[in-house]
XYZ file of C-alpha atoms in Angstrom:
453
model
C 88.821 303.446 -18.753
C 87.325 302.113 -22.011
C 88.647 298.674 -21.137
C 86.862 298.792 -17.790
C 83.649 299.829 -19.501
C 83.887 296.986 -22.008
C 84.291 294.475 -19.217
C 81.410 295.980 -17.274
C 79.113 295.582 -20.263
C 79.847 291.862 -20.302
C 78.519 291.235 -16.848
C 77.518 287.646 -16.082
C 73.851 288.536 -15.670
C 73.614 290.314 -19.022
C 71.600 287.516 -20.595
C 69.474 286.628 -17.599
C 66.446 288.802 -18.285
C 64.610 291.173 -20.641
C 65.320 294.873 -20.894
C 62.126 296.898 -20.905
C 58.822 296.215 -22.616
C 56.088 295.883 -20.015
C 58.828 296.627 -17.490
C 58.397 300.344 -18.184
C 54.748 300.056 -17.159
C 55.968 298.488 -13.932
C 58.405 301.389 -13.524
C 55.386 303.720 -13.646
C 53.552 301.575 -11.073
C 56.611 301.584 -8.807
C 56.916 305.359 -9.326
C 53.433 305.981 -7.919
C 53.678 303.348 -5.184
C 57.009 304.511 -3.775
C 55.731 308.078 -3.611
C 52.869 306.798 -1.453
C 55.200 304.697 0.718
C 58.561 306.379 1.282
C 57.585 309.788 -0.026
C 54.700 309.830 2.414
C 56.867 308.357 5.178
C 59.449 311.100 4.739
C 56.823 313.830 4.922
C 55.388 312.542 8.204
C 57.919 314.735 9.989
C 55.431 317.574 9.441
C 53.089 315.812 11.909
C 55.871 315.369 14.489
C 55.502 318.687 16.296
C 51.685 318.462 16.128
C 51.708 315.023 17.788
C 54.116 316.200 20.513
C 51.768 319.047 21.438
C 48.492 317.107 21.159
C 49.516 313.954 23.044
C 51.925 315.813 25.381
C 54.599 313.164 24.892
C 58.385 313.302 24.490
C 60.148 313.442 21.145
C 61.378 309.900 21.707
C 57.835 308.558 22.210
C 56.503 310.249 19.076
C 59.500 308.986 17.082
C 58.329 305.421 17.655
C 55.385 305.986 15.274
C 57.576 306.346 12.204
C 60.102 303.796 13.458
C 57.454 301.109 13.951
C 56.061 301.813 10.471
C 59.492 301.584 8.866
C 60.439 298.489 10.869
C 57.183 296.715 9.973
C 57.636 297.578 6.302
C 61.039 295.920 6.392
C 60.217 293.128 8.853
C 57.288 291.807 6.810
C 59.146 291.951 3.479
C 60.184 288.247 3.612
C 56.544 287.337 4.213
C 55.590 289.383 1.158
C 58.336 287.686 -0.900
C 57.138 284.230 0.156
C 53.519 285.110 -0.657
C 54.570 286.442 -4.080
C 56.542 283.267 -4.820
C 53.543 281.169 -3.770
C 50.528 283.110 -5.070
C 51.797 285.832 -7.415
C 52.773 289.486 -7.034
C 49.540 291.143 -8.152
C 47.273 290.028 -5.296
C 49.974 290.704 -2.691
C 50.599 294.291 -3.852
C 46.892 295.100 -4.108
C 46.274 293.771 -0.598
C 49.223 295.782 0.694
C 47.862 298.982 -0.843
C 44.521 298.453 0.867
C 46.184 297.898 4.263
C 48.392 300.972 3.849
C 45.333 303.155 3.297
C 43.353 301.438 6.061
C 46.081 302.201 8.608
C 45.900 305.952 8.021
C 42.115 305.993 7.951
C 42.006 304.257 11.354
C 44.787 306.537 12.660
C 42.566 309.569 12.024
C 40.339 308.310 14.860
C 43.180 307.686 17.355
C 42.746 308.862 20.934
C 46.039 307.621 22.380
C 49.588 307.284 21.150
C 49.207 303.476 21.250
C 46.503 303.739 18.595
C 48.957 305.508 16.272
C 51.569 302.819 16.942
C 49.100 300.114 15.871
C 47.542 301.916 12.896
C 50.206 304.114 11.264
C 52.917 301.797 12.560
C 51.820 298.167 12.329
C 48.890 298.145 9.862
C 50.282 300.665 7.352
C 53.788 299.262 7.836
C 52.572 295.764 6.949
C 50.896 297.179 3.851
C 54.068 299.002 2.815
C 56.036 295.772 3.204
C 53.648 293.963 0.860
C 54.020 296.697 -1.762
C 57.616 297.882 -1.905
C 59.880 294.819 -2.215
C 57.600 292.889 -4.623
C 57.343 295.839 -7.030
C 61.090 296.572 -6.864
C 61.873 292.910 -7.582
C 59.406 292.916 -10.491
C 61.053 295.977 -12.056
C 64.584 294.585 -11.660
C 63.557 291.234 -13.159
C 62.383 293.085 -16.291
C 65.669 294.940 -16.904
C 69.284 293.972 -17.434
C 71.399 296.685 -19.075
C 69.263 299.583 -17.790
C 68.393 298.146 -14.397
C 69.982 300.922 -12.319
C 68.415 303.632 -14.481
C 64.961 302.002 -14.314
C 65.132 301.774 -10.524
C 66.484 305.315 -10.313
C 63.704 306.731 -12.473
C 61.056 304.912 -10.413
C 62.587 306.156 -7.186
C 62.551 309.783 -8.327
C 58.965 309.775 -7.126
C 60.255 309.742 -3.549
C 62.049 313.034 -4.103
C 59.156 314.537 -6.059
C 56.666 313.553 -3.381
C 58.982 314.787 -0.628
C 59.143 318.150 -2.381
C 55.364 318.315 -2.805
C 54.104 316.539 0.310
C 55.820 318.643 2.993
C 54.102 321.957 2.190
C 50.919 320.076 1.208
C 50.754 318.249 4.541
C 51.472 321.474 6.418
C 48.547 323.072 4.580
C 46.316 320.073 5.369
C 47.252 320.407 9.049
C 46.352 324.093 9.024
C 43.008 323.540 7.269
C 41.776 320.132 8.485
C 43.888 319.511 11.634
C 45.826 316.287 12.003
C 42.781 313.987 12.005
C 41.434 315.272 8.711
C 44.933 315.254 7.200
C 45.469 311.584 8.106
C 42.090 310.666 6.628
C 43.107 312.289 3.340
C 46.442 310.450 3.413
C 44.550 307.185 3.782
C 42.590 307.966 0.643
C 45.804 308.800 -1.227
C 47.392 305.515 -0.132
C 44.533 303.504 -1.632
C 45.843 304.525 -5.067
C 48.461 301.787 -4.617
C 45.721 299.205 -5.291
C 45.348 299.993 -9.030
C 49.153 300.109 -9.303
C 49.232 296.515 -8.077
C 46.606 295.588 -10.658
C 49.105 296.505 -13.408
C 51.308 293.554 -12.456
C 50.752 290.844 -15.039
C 49.290 287.605 -13.738
C 51.831 284.973 -12.778
C 51.402 281.360 -11.884
C 52.651 280.346 -8.414
C 56.234 279.111 -8.356
C 55.126 275.884 -6.664
C 51.547 274.755 -6.987
C 49.849 274.089 -3.638
C 49.399 270.368 -4.353
C 52.654 269.871 -6.244
C 54.484 268.194 -3.405
C 51.545 265.945 -2.600
C 51.224 264.913 -6.222
C 54.900 263.990 -6.469
C 55.358 262.310 -3.128
C 54.232 262.035 0.488
C 53.762 265.340 2.321
C 55.981 265.689 5.396
C 57.487 268.234 7.742
C 60.738 268.065 5.781
C 58.889 268.812 2.570
C 57.280 271.864 4.151
C 60.636 273.133 5.449
C 62.223 272.754 2.012
C 59.333 274.637 0.449
C 59.554 277.480 2.989
C 63.334 277.652 2.542
C 62.883 277.935 -1.205
C 60.278 280.660 -0.904
C 62.391 282.709 1.533
C 65.794 282.032 -0.118
C 67.331 281.163 3.260
C 70.472 279.815 1.589
C 71.560 283.444 1.119
C 72.241 283.662 4.843
C 75.099 281.164 4.345
C 76.878 283.283 1.729
C 79.472 285.802 2.870
C 78.912 288.459 0.144
C 75.209 288.686 0.896
C 75.686 288.739 4.672
C 78.374 291.443 4.432
C 76.294 293.591 2.113
C 73.235 293.220 4.317
C 75.220 294.285 7.386
C 76.516 297.371 5.557
C 73.014 298.384 4.446
C 71.706 297.782 7.973
C 74.284 300.141 9.476
C 73.600 302.950 7.016
C 69.870 302.438 7.543
C 70.251 303.443 11.221
C 71.002 307.024 10.271
C 69.524 307.369 6.785
C 65.948 308.253 7.802
C 66.817 310.501 10.756
C 66.844 313.797 8.786
C 63.496 313.018 7.188
C 61.849 312.637 10.567
C 63.705 315.288 12.572
C 65.039 317.925 10.180
C 61.737 319.850 10.204
C 61.675 319.860 14.016
C 65.363 320.832 14.106
C 64.747 323.744 11.736
C 61.900 325.015 13.909
C 64.096 324.602 16.987
C 66.750 326.722 15.249
C 64.225 329.576 15.048
C 62.822 329.237 11.540
C 59.100 329.335 10.744
C 56.983 326.253 10.079
C 56.910 326.879 6.337
C 60.635 327.631 6.217
C 61.266 324.340 8.021
C 59.000 322.476 5.601
C 60.799 324.078 2.647
C 64.140 322.693 3.885
C 62.802 319.177 3.380
C 61.265 320.150 0.060
C 64.632 321.478 -1.113
C 66.311 318.217 -0.135
C 63.577 316.349 -1.993
C 64.222 318.348 -5.162
C 67.905 317.412 -5.341
C 66.994 313.882 -4.264
C 65.193 313.535 -7.619
C 68.278 314.587 -9.561
C 70.550 312.346 -7.499
C 68.545 309.200 -8.251
C 68.590 309.728 -12.023
C 72.244 310.793 -12.161
C 73.450 307.839 -10.066
C 71.415 305.316 -12.097
C 72.598 306.753 -15.408
C 76.243 306.930 -14.244
C 76.142 303.353 -13.000
C 74.703 302.011 -16.269
C 77.515 303.676 -18.241
C 79.831 301.048 -16.787
C 82.868 303.255 -16.170
C 82.837 302.508 -12.459
C 81.662 299.533 -10.444
C 78.262 299.984 -8.889
C 79.524 299.054 -5.420
C 82.200 301.788 -5.601
C 79.645 304.423 -6.590
C 77.398 303.278 -3.763
C 80.265 303.670 -1.288
C 80.988 307.185 -2.567
C 77.405 308.408 -2.254
C 76.942 306.783 1.155
C 80.043 308.457 2.556
C 79.059 311.882 1.217
C 75.512 311.505 2.555
C 76.918 310.697 6.000
C 79.172 313.758 5.939
C 76.339 316.100 4.944
C 74.047 314.683 7.643
C 76.720 315.556 10.194
C 76.922 319.078 8.742
C 73.160 319.745 8.951
C 73.152 320.988 12.583
C 76.463 322.811 12.105
C 74.991 324.856 9.245
C 72.167 326.144 11.458
C 74.249 327.040 14.543
C 74.744 330.588 13.251
C 71.051 330.932 12.440
C 71.804 331.160 8.725
C 68.845 329.820 6.765
C 70.681 329.850 3.374
C 73.465 327.692 4.883
C 70.928 325.158 6.166
C 69.195 325.016 2.782
C 72.526 324.606 0.955
C 73.610 321.644 3.094
C 70.138 320.135 2.724
C 70.475 320.354 -1.063
C 73.782 318.457 -1.006
C 72.409 315.905 1.437
C 69.286 315.354 -0.679
C 71.358 314.685 -3.803
C 73.620 312.140 -2.095
C 70.819 310.362 -0.236
C 68.863 310.009 -3.472
C 71.933 308.789 -5.345
C 72.692 306.008 -2.863
C 69.084 304.775 -2.629
C 68.878 303.734 -6.278
C 72.134 301.803 -6.064
C 71.355 300.019 -2.784
C 68.622 298.005 -4.490
C 70.265 297.786 -7.919
C 73.269 296.081 -6.307
C 71.205 293.211 -4.877
C 71.086 291.150 -8.131
C 74.878 291.447 -8.355
C 75.308 290.119 -4.822
C 72.599 287.442 -4.811
C 71.859 286.744 -8.496
C 68.861 287.976 -10.466
C 66.895 284.741 -10.039
C 66.925 285.184 -6.248
C 66.202 288.905 -6.123
C 62.702 288.571 -4.613
C 63.871 286.584 -1.598
C 67.091 288.582 -1.316
C 65.199 291.852 -1.056
C 62.828 290.363 1.501
C 65.608 289.109 3.761
C 67.534 292.364 3.363
C 64.519 294.371 4.451
C 63.900 292.024 7.385
C 67.435 292.247 8.731
C 67.653 296.017 8.379
C 64.280 296.460 10.083
C 66.021 296.503 13.467
C 68.110 299.443 12.318
C 65.018 301.306 11.143
C 63.409 300.674 14.514
C 66.476 301.993 16.346
C 67.419 305.067 14.303
C 64.766 307.704 14.941
C 64.070 306.812 18.606
C 67.819 306.993 19.272
C 67.973 310.452 17.717
C 64.865 311.439 19.693
C 66.494 310.210 22.897
C 69.647 312.210 22.163
C 67.498 315.263 21.575
C 65.729 314.775 24.931
C 69.081 314.377 26.694
C 70.894 317.291 25.058
C 68.021 319.672 24.320
C 68.861 319.951 20.594
C 69.408 317.777 17.521
C 73.157 318.296 17.055
C 74.189 314.978 18.619
C 71.346 313.217 16.807
C 72.625 314.191 13.366
C 76.280 313.577 14.213
C 75.534 310.028 15.351
C 73.245 309.408 12.370
C 75.925 310.479 9.881
C 78.558 308.298 11.549
C 76.419 305.197 10.967
C 76.409 305.835 7.202
C 80.191 306.123 7.177
C 80.431 302.912 9.210
C 78.260 301.224 6.591
C 80.729 302.254 3.884
C 83.634 300.775 5.827
C 81.733 297.510 6.199
C 81.007 297.463 2.451
C 84.745 297.673 1.802
C 85.145 294.163 3.284
C 83.121 292.576 0.463
C 85.027 289.979 -1.587
C 86.606 291.523 -4.697
C 85.679 295.010 -3.453
C 88.935 296.541 -4.752
C 88.694 294.815 -8.145
C 87.867 296.884 -11.231
C 85.287 294.363 -12.487
C 82.287 292.680 -10.882
C 82.603 289.018 -9.872
C 79.992 286.620 -11.266
C 76.846 286.570 -9.111
C 76.257 283.362 -7.126
C 73.614 280.906 -8.253
C 70.787 279.500 -6.165
C 71.383 276.315 -4.240
C 68.604 273.896 -5.062
C 66.522 272.837 -2.068
C 64.053 270.744 -4.034
C 64.322 267.636 -6.105
C 66.671 267.935 -9.067
C 63.769 267.306 -11.440
C 62.022 270.473 -10.275
C 62.669 273.942 -11.564
C 64.787 275.842 -8.991
C 64.183 279.313 -10.402
C 61.286 280.221 -8.130
C 61.782 283.929 -7.584
C 62.515 284.780 -11.200
C 59.325 283.056 -12.352
C 57.302 284.993 -9.804
C 58.651 288.367 -10.900
C 59.157 288.079 -14.672
C 56.268 288.862 -16.978
C 54.647 285.928 -18.727
C 55.164 285.702 -22.464
């Protein structure tokens, strides 16, 4: 075991970046931002029942609100990565924070379900996409040995906010109704703007007139520039494609409990506050899971990809057990399973992103995260409406959770087909294929995410 640890500490990317410094400030910025993106997104399940009653729509129709928001956040991530590589991370994140808040403020004035699709879904989703991936890439580019722990600590905010937001949002609904509650959420989301301002100024990876100064501007030149910004060469590499497919499959079922567990708990006969506490309990263990998984991974005793497979499988099993635990009407059983599920779901989340530099290389992490989010956006769009449809067809959420959990297990099986998956040591990460002239610096993404010295 000590031999495995020694080899893990000599990973090929060990000398590719710094290990802290201003990176810890960026961890704090990511901490706040993720709480106002995914923490808020998870707690939107509190509004689910309210929207069903107010708009008199089916569970499937209401589920599209959160699915569109999640899909847009992921779909627009490559655009955010390209903008960061071209113009710098700070302005992109600050703009995204403003759009995230604007979406909720406009949603508070909605009169039809379509308005919520466009505001909470498209506008806020676009803002989330411009915030999340750029900040995650910035944090990972500032850490090497403690990368998993740094990401895990930043992501604990999702669990903390899930624990706090569910009862808070239920109280806001009771006091201000759903319109007033959404208006307040818009104000909270605007706090992402000062978080983006903490990103240190970076120069664009390629100056706007660089190509024109070095040669004639052409369509081919533009395509090479776009390819470099988006890291499209990753789509030709088997490890990255396999990993992306695995994450896409688990993403189908991962968010289902956060959108439907509150409604399921109420359907099982528990009160509104009891149902909200179930999600809060899961959020509490989610916090612990993120720190424990990041710390365990950085110890180097086990490969990160193996730990990710373990936590993904366990999370899938506990999702499938959620409806089973409430069949007898036992509230303690439902809370217990939720605690185990929260721990495992938090543990896998930190490692999903920490594994990207190992699959794609640290210098391509910005584009790799963007493409990953884009490809898995279809899964995010499918997951909650599918579970809502199953609920409409069966009259309960049992089938919804069983199907959701099976997708996480399928993702683990896909991950097992990665090259060198059964090896005890990590293979060297691939390097970027240069699209531009050999005289030009190919390390675009790393320059756009590292701090300037």
